[in-house]
XYZ file of C-alpha atoms in Angstrom:
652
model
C 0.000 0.000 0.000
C 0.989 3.509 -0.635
C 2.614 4.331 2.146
C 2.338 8.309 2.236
C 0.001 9.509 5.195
C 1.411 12.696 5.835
C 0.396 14.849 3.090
C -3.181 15.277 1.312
C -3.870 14.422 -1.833
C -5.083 17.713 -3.228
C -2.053 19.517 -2.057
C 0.646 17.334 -3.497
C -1.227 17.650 -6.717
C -1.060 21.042 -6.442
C 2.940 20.922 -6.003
C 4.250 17.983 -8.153
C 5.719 19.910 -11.082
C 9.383 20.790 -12.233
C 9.854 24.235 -10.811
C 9.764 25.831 -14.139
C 6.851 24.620 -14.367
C 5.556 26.483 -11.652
C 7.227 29.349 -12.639
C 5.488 29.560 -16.096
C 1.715 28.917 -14.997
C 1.648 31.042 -12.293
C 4.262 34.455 -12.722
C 4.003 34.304 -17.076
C 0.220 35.846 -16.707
C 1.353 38.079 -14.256
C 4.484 39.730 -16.019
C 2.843 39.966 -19.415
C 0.225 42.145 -17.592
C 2.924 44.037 -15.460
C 4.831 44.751 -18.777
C 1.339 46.408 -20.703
C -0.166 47.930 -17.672
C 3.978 49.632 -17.281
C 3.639 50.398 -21.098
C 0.432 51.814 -21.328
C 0.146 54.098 -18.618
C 3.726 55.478 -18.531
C 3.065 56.099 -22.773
C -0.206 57.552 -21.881
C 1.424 59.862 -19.889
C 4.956 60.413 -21.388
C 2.854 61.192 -25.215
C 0.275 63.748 -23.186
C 3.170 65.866 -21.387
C 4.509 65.551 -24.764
C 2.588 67.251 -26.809
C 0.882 69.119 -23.918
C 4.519 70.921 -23.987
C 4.247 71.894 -27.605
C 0.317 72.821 -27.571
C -0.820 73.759 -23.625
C -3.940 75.948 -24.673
C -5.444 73.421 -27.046
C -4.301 70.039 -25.621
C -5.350 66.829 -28.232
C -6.277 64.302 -26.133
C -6.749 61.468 -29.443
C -2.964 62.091 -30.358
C -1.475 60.532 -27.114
C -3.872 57.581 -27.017
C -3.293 57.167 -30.359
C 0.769 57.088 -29.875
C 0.547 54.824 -27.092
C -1.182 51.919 -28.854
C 1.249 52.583 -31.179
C 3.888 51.327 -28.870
C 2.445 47.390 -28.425
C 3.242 47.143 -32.532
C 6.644 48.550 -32.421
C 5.117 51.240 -34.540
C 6.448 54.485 -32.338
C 9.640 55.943 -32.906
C 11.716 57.882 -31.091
C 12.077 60.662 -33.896
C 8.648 60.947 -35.074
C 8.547 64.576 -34.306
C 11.070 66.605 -33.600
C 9.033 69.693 -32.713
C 8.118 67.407 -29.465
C 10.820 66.406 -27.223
C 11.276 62.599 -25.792
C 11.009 62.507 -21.978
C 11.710 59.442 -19.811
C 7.903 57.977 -19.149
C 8.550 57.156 -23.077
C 12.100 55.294 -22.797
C 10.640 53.235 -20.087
C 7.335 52.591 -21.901
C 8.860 52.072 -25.127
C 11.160 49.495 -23.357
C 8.048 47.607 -21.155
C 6.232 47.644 -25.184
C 9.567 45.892 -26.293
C 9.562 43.150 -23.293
C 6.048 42.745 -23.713
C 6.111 42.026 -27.592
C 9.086 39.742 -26.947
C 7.444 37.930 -24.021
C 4.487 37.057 -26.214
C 5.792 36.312 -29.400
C 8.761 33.598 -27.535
C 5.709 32.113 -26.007
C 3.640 32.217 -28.974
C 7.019 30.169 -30.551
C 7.399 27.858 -27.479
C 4.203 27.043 -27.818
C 4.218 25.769 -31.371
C 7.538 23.746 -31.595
C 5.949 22.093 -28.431
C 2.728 21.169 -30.180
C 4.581 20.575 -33.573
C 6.998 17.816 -31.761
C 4.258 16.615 -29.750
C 2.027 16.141 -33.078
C 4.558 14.028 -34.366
C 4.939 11.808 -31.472
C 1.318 11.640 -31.412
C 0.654 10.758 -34.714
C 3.444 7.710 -33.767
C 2.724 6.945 -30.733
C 3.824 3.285 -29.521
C 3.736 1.829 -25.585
C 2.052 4.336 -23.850
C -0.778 4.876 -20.907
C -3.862 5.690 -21.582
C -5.969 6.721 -18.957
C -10.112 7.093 -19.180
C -12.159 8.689 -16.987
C -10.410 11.601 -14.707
C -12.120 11.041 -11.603
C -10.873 10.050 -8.459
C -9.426 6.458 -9.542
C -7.647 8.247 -12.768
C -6.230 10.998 -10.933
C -4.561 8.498 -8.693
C -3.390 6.140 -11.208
C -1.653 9.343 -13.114
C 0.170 10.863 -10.115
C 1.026 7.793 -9.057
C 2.320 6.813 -12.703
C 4.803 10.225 -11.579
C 5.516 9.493 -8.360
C 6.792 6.098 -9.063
C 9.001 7.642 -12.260
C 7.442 5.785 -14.768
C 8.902 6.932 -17.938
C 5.226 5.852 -20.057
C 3.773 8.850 -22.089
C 0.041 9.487 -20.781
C -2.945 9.955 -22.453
C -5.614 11.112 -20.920
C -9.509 10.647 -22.256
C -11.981 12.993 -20.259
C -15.437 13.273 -21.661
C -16.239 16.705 -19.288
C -13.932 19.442 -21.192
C -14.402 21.915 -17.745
C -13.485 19.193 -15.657
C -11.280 21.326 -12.969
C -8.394 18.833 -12.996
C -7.402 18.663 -16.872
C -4.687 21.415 -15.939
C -3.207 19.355 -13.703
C -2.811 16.657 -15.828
C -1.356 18.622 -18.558
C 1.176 19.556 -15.926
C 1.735 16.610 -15.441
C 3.167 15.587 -18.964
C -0.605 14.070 -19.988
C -2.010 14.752 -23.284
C -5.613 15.010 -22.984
C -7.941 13.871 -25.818
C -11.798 15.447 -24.688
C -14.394 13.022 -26.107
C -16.489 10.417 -25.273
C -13.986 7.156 -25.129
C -17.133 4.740 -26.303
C -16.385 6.346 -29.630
C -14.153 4.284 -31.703
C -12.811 7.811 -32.858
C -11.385 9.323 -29.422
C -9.910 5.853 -28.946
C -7.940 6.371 -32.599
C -6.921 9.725 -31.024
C -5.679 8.685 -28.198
C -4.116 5.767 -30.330
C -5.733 3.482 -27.609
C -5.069 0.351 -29.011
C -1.287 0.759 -29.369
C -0.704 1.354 -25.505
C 1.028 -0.990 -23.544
C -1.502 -0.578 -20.329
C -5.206 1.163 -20.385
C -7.040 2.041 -17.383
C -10.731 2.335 -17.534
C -12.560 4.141 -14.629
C -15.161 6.299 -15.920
C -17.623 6.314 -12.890
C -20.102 3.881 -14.603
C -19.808 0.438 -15.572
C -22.028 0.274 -18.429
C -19.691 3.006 -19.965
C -16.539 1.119 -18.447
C -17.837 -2.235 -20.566
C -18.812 0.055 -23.999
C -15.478 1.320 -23.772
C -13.715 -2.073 -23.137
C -15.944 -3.364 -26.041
C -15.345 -0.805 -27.899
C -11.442 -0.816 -27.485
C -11.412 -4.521 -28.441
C -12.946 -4.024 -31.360
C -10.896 -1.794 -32.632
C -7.567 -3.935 -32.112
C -9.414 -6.660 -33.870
C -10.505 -5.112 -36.821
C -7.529 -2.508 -37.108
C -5.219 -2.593 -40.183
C -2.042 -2.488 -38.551
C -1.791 -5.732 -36.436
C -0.792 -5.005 -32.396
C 2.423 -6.805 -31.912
C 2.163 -6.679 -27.633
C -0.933 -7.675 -25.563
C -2.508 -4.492 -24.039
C -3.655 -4.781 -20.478
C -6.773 -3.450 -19.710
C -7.412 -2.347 -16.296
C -11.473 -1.815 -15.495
C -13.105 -0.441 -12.529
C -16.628 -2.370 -12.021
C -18.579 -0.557 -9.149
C -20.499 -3.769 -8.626
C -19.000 -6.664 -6.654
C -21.028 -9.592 -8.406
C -20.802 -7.834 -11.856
C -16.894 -7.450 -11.564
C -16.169 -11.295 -10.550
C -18.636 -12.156 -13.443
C -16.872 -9.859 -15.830
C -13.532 -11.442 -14.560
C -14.371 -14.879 -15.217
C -15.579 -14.185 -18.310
C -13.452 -11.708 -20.011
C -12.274 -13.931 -22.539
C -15.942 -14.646 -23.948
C -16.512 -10.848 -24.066
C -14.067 -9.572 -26.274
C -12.485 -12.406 -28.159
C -9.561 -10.768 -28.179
C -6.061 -12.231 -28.242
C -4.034 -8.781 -27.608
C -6.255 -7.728 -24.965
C -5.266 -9.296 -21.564
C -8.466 -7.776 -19.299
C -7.920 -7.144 -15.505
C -11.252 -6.030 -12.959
C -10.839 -4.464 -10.421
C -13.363 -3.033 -7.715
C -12.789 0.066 -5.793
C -15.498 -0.704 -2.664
C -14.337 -4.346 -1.893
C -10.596 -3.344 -2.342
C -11.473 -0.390 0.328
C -13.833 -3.102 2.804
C -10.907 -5.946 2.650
C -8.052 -3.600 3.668
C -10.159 -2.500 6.295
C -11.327 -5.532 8.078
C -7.898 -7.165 7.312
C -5.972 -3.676 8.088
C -7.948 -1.683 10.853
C -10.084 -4.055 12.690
C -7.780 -6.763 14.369
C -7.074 -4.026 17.300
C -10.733 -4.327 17.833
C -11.926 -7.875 17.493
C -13.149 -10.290 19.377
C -10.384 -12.980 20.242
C -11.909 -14.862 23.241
C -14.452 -17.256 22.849
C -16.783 -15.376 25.446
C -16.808 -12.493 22.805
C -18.772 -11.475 19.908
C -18.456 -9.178 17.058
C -21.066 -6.636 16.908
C -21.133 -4.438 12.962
C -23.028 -1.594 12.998
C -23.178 -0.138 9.334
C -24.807 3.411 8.902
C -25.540 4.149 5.028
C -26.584 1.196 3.221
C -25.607 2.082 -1.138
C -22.404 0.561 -2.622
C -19.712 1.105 -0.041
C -21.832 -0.028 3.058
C -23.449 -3.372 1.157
C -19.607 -3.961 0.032
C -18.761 -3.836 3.917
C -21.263 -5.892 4.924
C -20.327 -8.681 1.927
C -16.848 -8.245 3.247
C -17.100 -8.695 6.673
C -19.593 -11.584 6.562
C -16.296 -13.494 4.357
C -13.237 -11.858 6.388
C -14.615 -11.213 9.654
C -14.246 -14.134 10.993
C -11.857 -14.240 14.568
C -10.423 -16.534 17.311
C -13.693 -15.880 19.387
C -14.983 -18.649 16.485
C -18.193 -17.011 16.543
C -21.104 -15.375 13.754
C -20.937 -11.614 14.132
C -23.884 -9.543 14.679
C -24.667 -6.619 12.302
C -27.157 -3.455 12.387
C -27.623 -2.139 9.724
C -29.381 1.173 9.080
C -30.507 3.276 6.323
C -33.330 5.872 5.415
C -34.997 3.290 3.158
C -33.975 0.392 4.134
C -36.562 -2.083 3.339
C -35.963 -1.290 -0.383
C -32.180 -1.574 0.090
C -32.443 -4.458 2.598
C -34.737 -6.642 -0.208
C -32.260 -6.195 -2.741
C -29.624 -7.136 -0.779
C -30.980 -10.230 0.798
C -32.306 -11.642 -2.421
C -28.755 -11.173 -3.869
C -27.284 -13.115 -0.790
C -30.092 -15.077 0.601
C -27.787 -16.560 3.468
C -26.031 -13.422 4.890
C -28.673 -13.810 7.966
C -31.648 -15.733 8.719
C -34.846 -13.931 7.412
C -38.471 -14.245 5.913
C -40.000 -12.259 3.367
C -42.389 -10.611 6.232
C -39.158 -10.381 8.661
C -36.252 -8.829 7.111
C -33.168 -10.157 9.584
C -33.570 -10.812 13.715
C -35.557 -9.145 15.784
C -33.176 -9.205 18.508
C -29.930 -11.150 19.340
C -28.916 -14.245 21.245
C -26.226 -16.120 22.810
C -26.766 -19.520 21.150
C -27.406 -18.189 17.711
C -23.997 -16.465 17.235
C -23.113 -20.223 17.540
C -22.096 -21.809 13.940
C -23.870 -25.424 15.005
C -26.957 -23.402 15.710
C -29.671 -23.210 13.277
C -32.901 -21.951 14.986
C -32.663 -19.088 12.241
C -35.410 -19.265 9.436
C -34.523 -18.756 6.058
C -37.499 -18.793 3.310
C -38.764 -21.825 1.255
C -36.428 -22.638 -1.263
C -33.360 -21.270 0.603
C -33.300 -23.707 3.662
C -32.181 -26.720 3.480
C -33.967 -29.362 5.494
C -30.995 -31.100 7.217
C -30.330 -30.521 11.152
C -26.331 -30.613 10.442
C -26.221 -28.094 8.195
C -24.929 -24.267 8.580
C -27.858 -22.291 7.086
C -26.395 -18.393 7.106
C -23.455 -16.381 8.346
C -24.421 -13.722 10.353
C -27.377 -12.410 12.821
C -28.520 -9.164 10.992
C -30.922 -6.359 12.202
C -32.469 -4.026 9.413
C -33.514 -0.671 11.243
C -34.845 2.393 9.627
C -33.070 6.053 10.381
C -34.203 9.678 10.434
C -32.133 11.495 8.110
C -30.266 12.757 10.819
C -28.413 9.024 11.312
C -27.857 10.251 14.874
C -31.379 9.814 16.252
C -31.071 9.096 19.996
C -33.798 6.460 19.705
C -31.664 4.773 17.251
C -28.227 5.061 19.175
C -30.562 3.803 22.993
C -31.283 0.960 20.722
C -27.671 0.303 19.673
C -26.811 0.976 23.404
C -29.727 -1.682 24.295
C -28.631 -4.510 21.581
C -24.745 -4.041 23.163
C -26.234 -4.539 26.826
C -28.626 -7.570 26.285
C -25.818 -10.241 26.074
C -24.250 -12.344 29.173
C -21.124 -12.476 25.922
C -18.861 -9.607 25.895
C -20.040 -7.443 22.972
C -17.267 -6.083 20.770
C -19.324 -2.730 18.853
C -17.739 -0.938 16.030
C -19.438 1.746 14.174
C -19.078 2.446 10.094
C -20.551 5.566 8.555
C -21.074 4.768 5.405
C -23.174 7.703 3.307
C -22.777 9.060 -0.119
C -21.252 12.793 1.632
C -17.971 12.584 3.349
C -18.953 15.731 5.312
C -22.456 14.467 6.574
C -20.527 10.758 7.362
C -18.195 13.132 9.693
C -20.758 14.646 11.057
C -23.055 11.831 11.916
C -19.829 10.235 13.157
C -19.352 12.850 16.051
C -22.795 12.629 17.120
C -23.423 9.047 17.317
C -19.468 8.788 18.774
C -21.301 11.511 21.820
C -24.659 9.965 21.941
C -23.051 6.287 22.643
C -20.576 8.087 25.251
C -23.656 9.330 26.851
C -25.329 5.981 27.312
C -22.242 4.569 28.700
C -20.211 3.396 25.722
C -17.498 6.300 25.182
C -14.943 3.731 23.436
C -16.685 2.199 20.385
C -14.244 2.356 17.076
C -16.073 4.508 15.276
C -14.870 4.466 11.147
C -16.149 6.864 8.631
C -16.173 6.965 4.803
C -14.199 9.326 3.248
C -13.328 9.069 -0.353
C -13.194 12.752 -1.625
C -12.104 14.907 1.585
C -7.796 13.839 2.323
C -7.427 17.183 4.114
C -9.863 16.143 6.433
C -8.534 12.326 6.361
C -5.155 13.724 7.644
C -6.649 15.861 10.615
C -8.717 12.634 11.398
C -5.336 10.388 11.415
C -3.548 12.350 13.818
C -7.221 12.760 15.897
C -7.360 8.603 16.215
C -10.806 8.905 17.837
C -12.538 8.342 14.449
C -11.138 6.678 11.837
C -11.711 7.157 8.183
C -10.943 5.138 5.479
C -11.779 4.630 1.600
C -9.168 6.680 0.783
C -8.187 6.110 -3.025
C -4.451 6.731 -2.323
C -4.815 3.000 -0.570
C -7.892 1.373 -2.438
C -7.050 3.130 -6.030
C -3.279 2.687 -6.007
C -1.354 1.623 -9.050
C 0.424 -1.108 -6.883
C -3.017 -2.271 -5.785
C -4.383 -2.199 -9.443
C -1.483 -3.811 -11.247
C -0.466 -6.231 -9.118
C -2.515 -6.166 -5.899
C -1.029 -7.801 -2.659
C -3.905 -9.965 -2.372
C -3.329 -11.540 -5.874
C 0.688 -12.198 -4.974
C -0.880 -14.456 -1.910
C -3.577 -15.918 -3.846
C -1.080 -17.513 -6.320
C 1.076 -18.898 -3.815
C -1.762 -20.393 -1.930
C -3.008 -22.141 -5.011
C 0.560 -23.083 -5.577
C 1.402 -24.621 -2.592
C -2.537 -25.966 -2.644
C -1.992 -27.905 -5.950
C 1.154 -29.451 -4.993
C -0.505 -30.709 -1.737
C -3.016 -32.149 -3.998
C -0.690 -33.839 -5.964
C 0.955 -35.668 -2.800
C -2.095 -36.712 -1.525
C -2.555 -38.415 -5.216
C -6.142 -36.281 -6.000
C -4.880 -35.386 -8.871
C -1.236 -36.526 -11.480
C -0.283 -32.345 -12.248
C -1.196 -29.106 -10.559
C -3.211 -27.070 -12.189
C -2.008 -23.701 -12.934
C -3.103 -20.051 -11.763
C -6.122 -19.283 -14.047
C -7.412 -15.607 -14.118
C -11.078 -17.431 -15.859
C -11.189 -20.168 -12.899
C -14.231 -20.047 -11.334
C -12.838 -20.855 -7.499
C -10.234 -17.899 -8.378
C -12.327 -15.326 -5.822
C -12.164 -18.059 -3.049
C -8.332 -18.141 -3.436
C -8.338 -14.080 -3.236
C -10.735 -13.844 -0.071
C -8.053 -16.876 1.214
C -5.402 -14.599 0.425
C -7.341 -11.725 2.399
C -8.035 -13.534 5.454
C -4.304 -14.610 5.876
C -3.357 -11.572 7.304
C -5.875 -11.824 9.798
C -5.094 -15.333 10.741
C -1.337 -13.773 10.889
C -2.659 -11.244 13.103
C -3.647 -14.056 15.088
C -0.280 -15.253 15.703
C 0.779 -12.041 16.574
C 2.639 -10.912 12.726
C 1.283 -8.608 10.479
C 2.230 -8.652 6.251
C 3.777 -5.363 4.561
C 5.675 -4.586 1.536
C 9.315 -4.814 1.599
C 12.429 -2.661 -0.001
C 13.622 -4.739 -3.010
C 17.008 -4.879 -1.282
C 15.648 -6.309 2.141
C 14.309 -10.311 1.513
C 13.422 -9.973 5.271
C 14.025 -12.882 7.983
C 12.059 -16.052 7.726
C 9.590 -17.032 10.414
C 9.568 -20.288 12.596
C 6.146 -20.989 13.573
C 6.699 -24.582 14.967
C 5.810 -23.044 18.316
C 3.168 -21.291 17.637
C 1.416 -23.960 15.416
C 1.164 -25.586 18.266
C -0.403 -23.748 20.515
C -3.058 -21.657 17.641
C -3.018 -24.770 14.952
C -6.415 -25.550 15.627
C -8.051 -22.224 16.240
C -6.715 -21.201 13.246
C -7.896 -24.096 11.151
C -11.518 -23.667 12.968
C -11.002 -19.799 11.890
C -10.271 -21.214 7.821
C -13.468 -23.734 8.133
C -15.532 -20.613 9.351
C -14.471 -18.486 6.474
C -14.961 -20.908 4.007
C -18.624 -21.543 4.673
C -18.589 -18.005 5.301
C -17.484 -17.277 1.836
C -19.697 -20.342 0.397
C -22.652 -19.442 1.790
C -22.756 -15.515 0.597
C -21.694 -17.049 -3.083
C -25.179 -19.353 -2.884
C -23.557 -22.744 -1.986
C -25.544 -24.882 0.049
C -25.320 -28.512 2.411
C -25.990 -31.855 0.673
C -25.312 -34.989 1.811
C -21.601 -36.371 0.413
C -21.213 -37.678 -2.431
C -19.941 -41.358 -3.546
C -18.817 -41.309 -7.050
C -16.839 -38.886 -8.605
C -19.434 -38.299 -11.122
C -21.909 -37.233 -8.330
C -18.853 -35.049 -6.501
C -18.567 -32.903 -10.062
C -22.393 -32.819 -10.926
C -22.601 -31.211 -6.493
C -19.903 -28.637 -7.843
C -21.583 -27.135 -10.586
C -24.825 -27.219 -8.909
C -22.604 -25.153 -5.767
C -23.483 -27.837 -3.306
C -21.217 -29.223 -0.708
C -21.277 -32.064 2.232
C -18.633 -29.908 4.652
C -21.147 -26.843 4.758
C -21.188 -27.654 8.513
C -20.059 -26.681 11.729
C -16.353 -28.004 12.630
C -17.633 -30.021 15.237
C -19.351 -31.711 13.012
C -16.831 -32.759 10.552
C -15.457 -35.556 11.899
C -12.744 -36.800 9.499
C -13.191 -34.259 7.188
C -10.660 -31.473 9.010
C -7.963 -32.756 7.539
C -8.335 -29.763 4.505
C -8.424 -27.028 7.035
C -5.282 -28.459 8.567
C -4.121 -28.603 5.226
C -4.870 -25.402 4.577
C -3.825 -23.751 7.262
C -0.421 -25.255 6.822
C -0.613 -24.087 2.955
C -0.796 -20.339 4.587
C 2.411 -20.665 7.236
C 4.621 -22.196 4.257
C 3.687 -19.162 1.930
C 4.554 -16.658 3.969
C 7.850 -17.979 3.886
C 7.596 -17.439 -0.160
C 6.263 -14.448 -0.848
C 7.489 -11.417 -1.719
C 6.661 -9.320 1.758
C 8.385 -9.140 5.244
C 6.597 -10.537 8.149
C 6.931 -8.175 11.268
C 5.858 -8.574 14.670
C 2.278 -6.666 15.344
C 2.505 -4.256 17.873
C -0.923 -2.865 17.326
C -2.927 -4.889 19.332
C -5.499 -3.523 22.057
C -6.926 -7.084 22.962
């Protein structure tokens, strides 16, 4: 992760040129109007006392006027008259007229030998970045293109031509083509399909796809055939959409130069915080339990509440709780549930719990009701992840009927409830604000403590003042989330590989299958190995370590965990088993019995049924996968390309 905290984003913007640079765009206005406003009224002058000297009854006011425009074309000389004396207001304008004309014209000359040279290296351009869409996610990828010294030429494609930040891209070395990037024209402009990398992030996906499409298309049917694969990079808003799109990118362009990468800004920001912020704060005895209350319930807060039913899962081996709240709701809450059915137990008149129990944030519980169709009529099996409560908000989010009832929910357990608060809304400023007053109201009915994290995309100024604060913490920051590293070659994906690595080869030893199979961006299981990935630094956390990018230089010291296996082995395998029904369950698997043939066992996997879809303690000789797996995880952190160091952040 981009590791610069210190500074906001809109400042170092504002600052990351060559000084001359600077110099240019902000004193070259300022001189040239010095220089004419010194010309003009000293001339003005210098021609009145001028021929005021030769004529004082009948002064001619038209003659000095006249003289002094005269001077910004060159076109006054010093002898004109020689009845009139020269005085020194006309040296000094005459010389300010001369500056002035000179300033101008070397611009004016600059100005085209630049756009000459870069005509020609546009008209030829080869292996360069081309960035669509100048929001939030482009702006990053640009300045971080700088920062890192890339030496790529940019191109920038922004549809809005008074979009504030176009300056700042041209001062950054971008060339910016303003059109519409659907069109297979702005694409040719921008010479699109000879770049060596493309990064798509308009702000909507149906334009992100048209524009992919399009883009494909046009290497395809071009006349000139692309000699190096392009990589695509493609922001998809939606979290189902972009795994969909992912696993099958190669069925929608058909493209064999066009190597497409999805990413998705909301789950990258909800994974690095649950597997980032939240281990300070989480339950890790098994008389605890996790309680989630999300405020705001649009894209970011359903993409927290998808998260942290898969990652959230700690050594207090338990279901979390959630509240969730929102102004509508019931429309939001429908929606959601019918996309994940088993994220709680529910009926179509009873959206989520009406209140909370001990026994039911047990995993071999399943008093919860889930509608016709959904359940599955077997006592052993796990039905749903969580215990959710769907409660409607004033607009105010801070209602203190709302925030007694949080108070009330935290109170009503003999368990030791673990709160933390996310603010979640569409405004960073109103998420700040209803942060501070439900951060007072819970102080006032005796909970002063409660991590309290709040959204904040668009405000780093604030983000910084917040950091050093540490009573609320924000996050969804696109510095982290929106990173190049995190695009291009996420941490997540680096894990992911080596756990299907070291998987495979286990596979092969246990004589499952004759050859591994490779790392396949199209496999269908390639999401579980990412959410595996994600939860490994959690289960690290466990141990007491905690994963971070290392200098190229430093390889970092290896880690012995023979000591700690076993002590945690166990918990941490019960921890995998959790988060694998976890992460099941929300993508629609459900229990069957097991199967006997191997016909049966492949028929149950594209139908997303499974026989282990039940509570550990229920397993029986089945844990041997977890074990497996959890062994998988200590072996690649000895592998990968990160430095294990020991976490020191740890309020437990």
């Amino acid at each position: 992760m981009n590791s610069d905290t210190g500074k906001s984003t809109t400042s170092r913007r504002l600052v990351d040129q060559p000084f001359w640079r600077r110099l240019v765009s902000q004193w070259l206005p300022f001189i040239i109007c010095i220089l004419a406003s010194i010309a003009f009224l000293l001339g003005l002058v210098g021609f009145f006392i001028q021929y005021y000297a030769a004529r004082p009854d009948e002064p001619d006011w038209s003659i000095p006027f006249f003289r002094t425009v005269q001077l910004f074309l060159l076109n006054s000389s010093v002898d004109i008259d020689t009845a009139h004396l020269n005085n020194w207001y006309l040296t000094v304008a005459r010389s300010a007229a001369a500056l002035w004309f000179l300033v101008i014209s070397s611009t004016v000359v600059v100005r085209i030998i630049v756009e000459v040279r870069k005509l020609s290296s546009r008209l030829m351009r080869k292996g360069h970045v081309v960035i669509a869409g100048l929001g939030p996610i482009g702006l990053q990828v640009l300045d971080d293109l700088r920062r890192n010294g890339r030496s790529e030429k940019i191109v920038v494609i922004e549809s809005n031509p008074n979009s504030p930040w176009l300056d700042h891209a041209r001062r950054q070395g971008a060339d910016v083509v303003i059109g519409d990037a659907k069109l297979g024209e702005v694409l040719e402009q921008a010479r699109a399909r000879y770049a060596r990398s493309a990064f798509v992030a308009t702000g909507n996906d149906g334009d992100n796809l048209e524009i992919a499409a399009e883009l494909a298309e046009r290497i395809r049917t071009g006349n000139e055939a692309v000699s190096e694969n392009i990589k695509l990079y493609m922001h998809i808003e939606d979290g189902n959409l972009a795994t969909s799109v992912q696993q099958h990118a190669g069925n929608l362009h058909e493209t064999k130069n066009l190597d497409l990468r999805v990413f998705n800004v909301p789950r990258n920001v909800a994974a690095h915080l649950i597997t980032r912020q939240l281990w300070p704060h989480a339950p890790k005895e098994k008389d605890q339990v996790a309680h989630f209350v999300i405020i705001g319930f649009g894209t970011m807060g359903q993409a927290l509440a998808v998260q942290l039913a898969k990652l959230a899962h700690f050594p207090n081996l338990k279901r979390s709780r959630f509240t969730i709240a929102d102004r509508d709701i019931q429309a939001s809450a429908t929606a959601f549930l019918s996309r994940y059915p088993r994220f709680t137990s529910w009926t179509p008149g009873q959206l989520g719990v009406n209140s909370f129990s001990d026994p039911a944030d047990l995993w071999a519980n399943s008093s919860g009701v889930l509608p016709k169709g959904v359940a599955v009529n077997h006592p052993d099996a796990v039905q749903y992840v969580a215990n959710a409560k769907f409660m409607e908000i004033t607009p105010t989010s801070a209602d203190e009927l709302f925030v007694k009832h949080l108070a009330e929910d935290f109170q009503s357990s003999s368990v030791k409830v673990k709160p933390m608060v996310f603010i979640c809304g569409q405004q960073d400023r109103e998420n700040f604000d209803a942060a501070i007053a439900i951060k007072e109201k819970l102080a006032c009915f005796g909970y002063p403590n409660v991590p309290t994290f709040v959204w904040m995309p668009r405000q780093p100024a604030l983000v910084a003042a917040l950091e050093r604060d540490k009573r609320i913490q924000p996050f969804g920051e696109c510095r982290i989330a929106a990173s190049l590293e995190e695009i291009e070659r996420p941490m997540r994906e680096v894990l992911a590989v080596t756990l299907h690595n070291d998987y495979e080869a286990h596979a092969v030893k246990r004589g499952d299958k004759k050859t591994p199979n490779p790392w396949n961006e199209r496999d269908p299981f390639r999401e579980s190995n990412l959410e595996a990935a994600d939860h490994l630094h959690i289960k690290l956390a466990a141990l007491g370590y905690e994963l971070r990018y290392r200098d190229q230089e430093s390889q970092g010291p290896l880690v012995e965990f023979d000591e700690i296996m076993k002590s945690k082995f166990e918990m941490l395998a019960i921890m995998e088993h959790n988060r694998w029904m976890a992460e099941r369950l929300m993508s629609g698997w459900r229990f069957i019995e097991k199967a006997t043939t191997p016909e049966e066992v492949t028929a149950n996997k594209q139908r997303k049924l499974h026989h282990d879809l039940v509570p550990w303690e229920r397993l029986c000789g089945e844990r041997d996968r977890d074990f497996e797996q959890i062994t998988c995880v200590l072996e690649a952190c000895q592998k990968i390309p990160f430095r294990l160091e020991k976490n020191e952040n740890d309020c437990a």
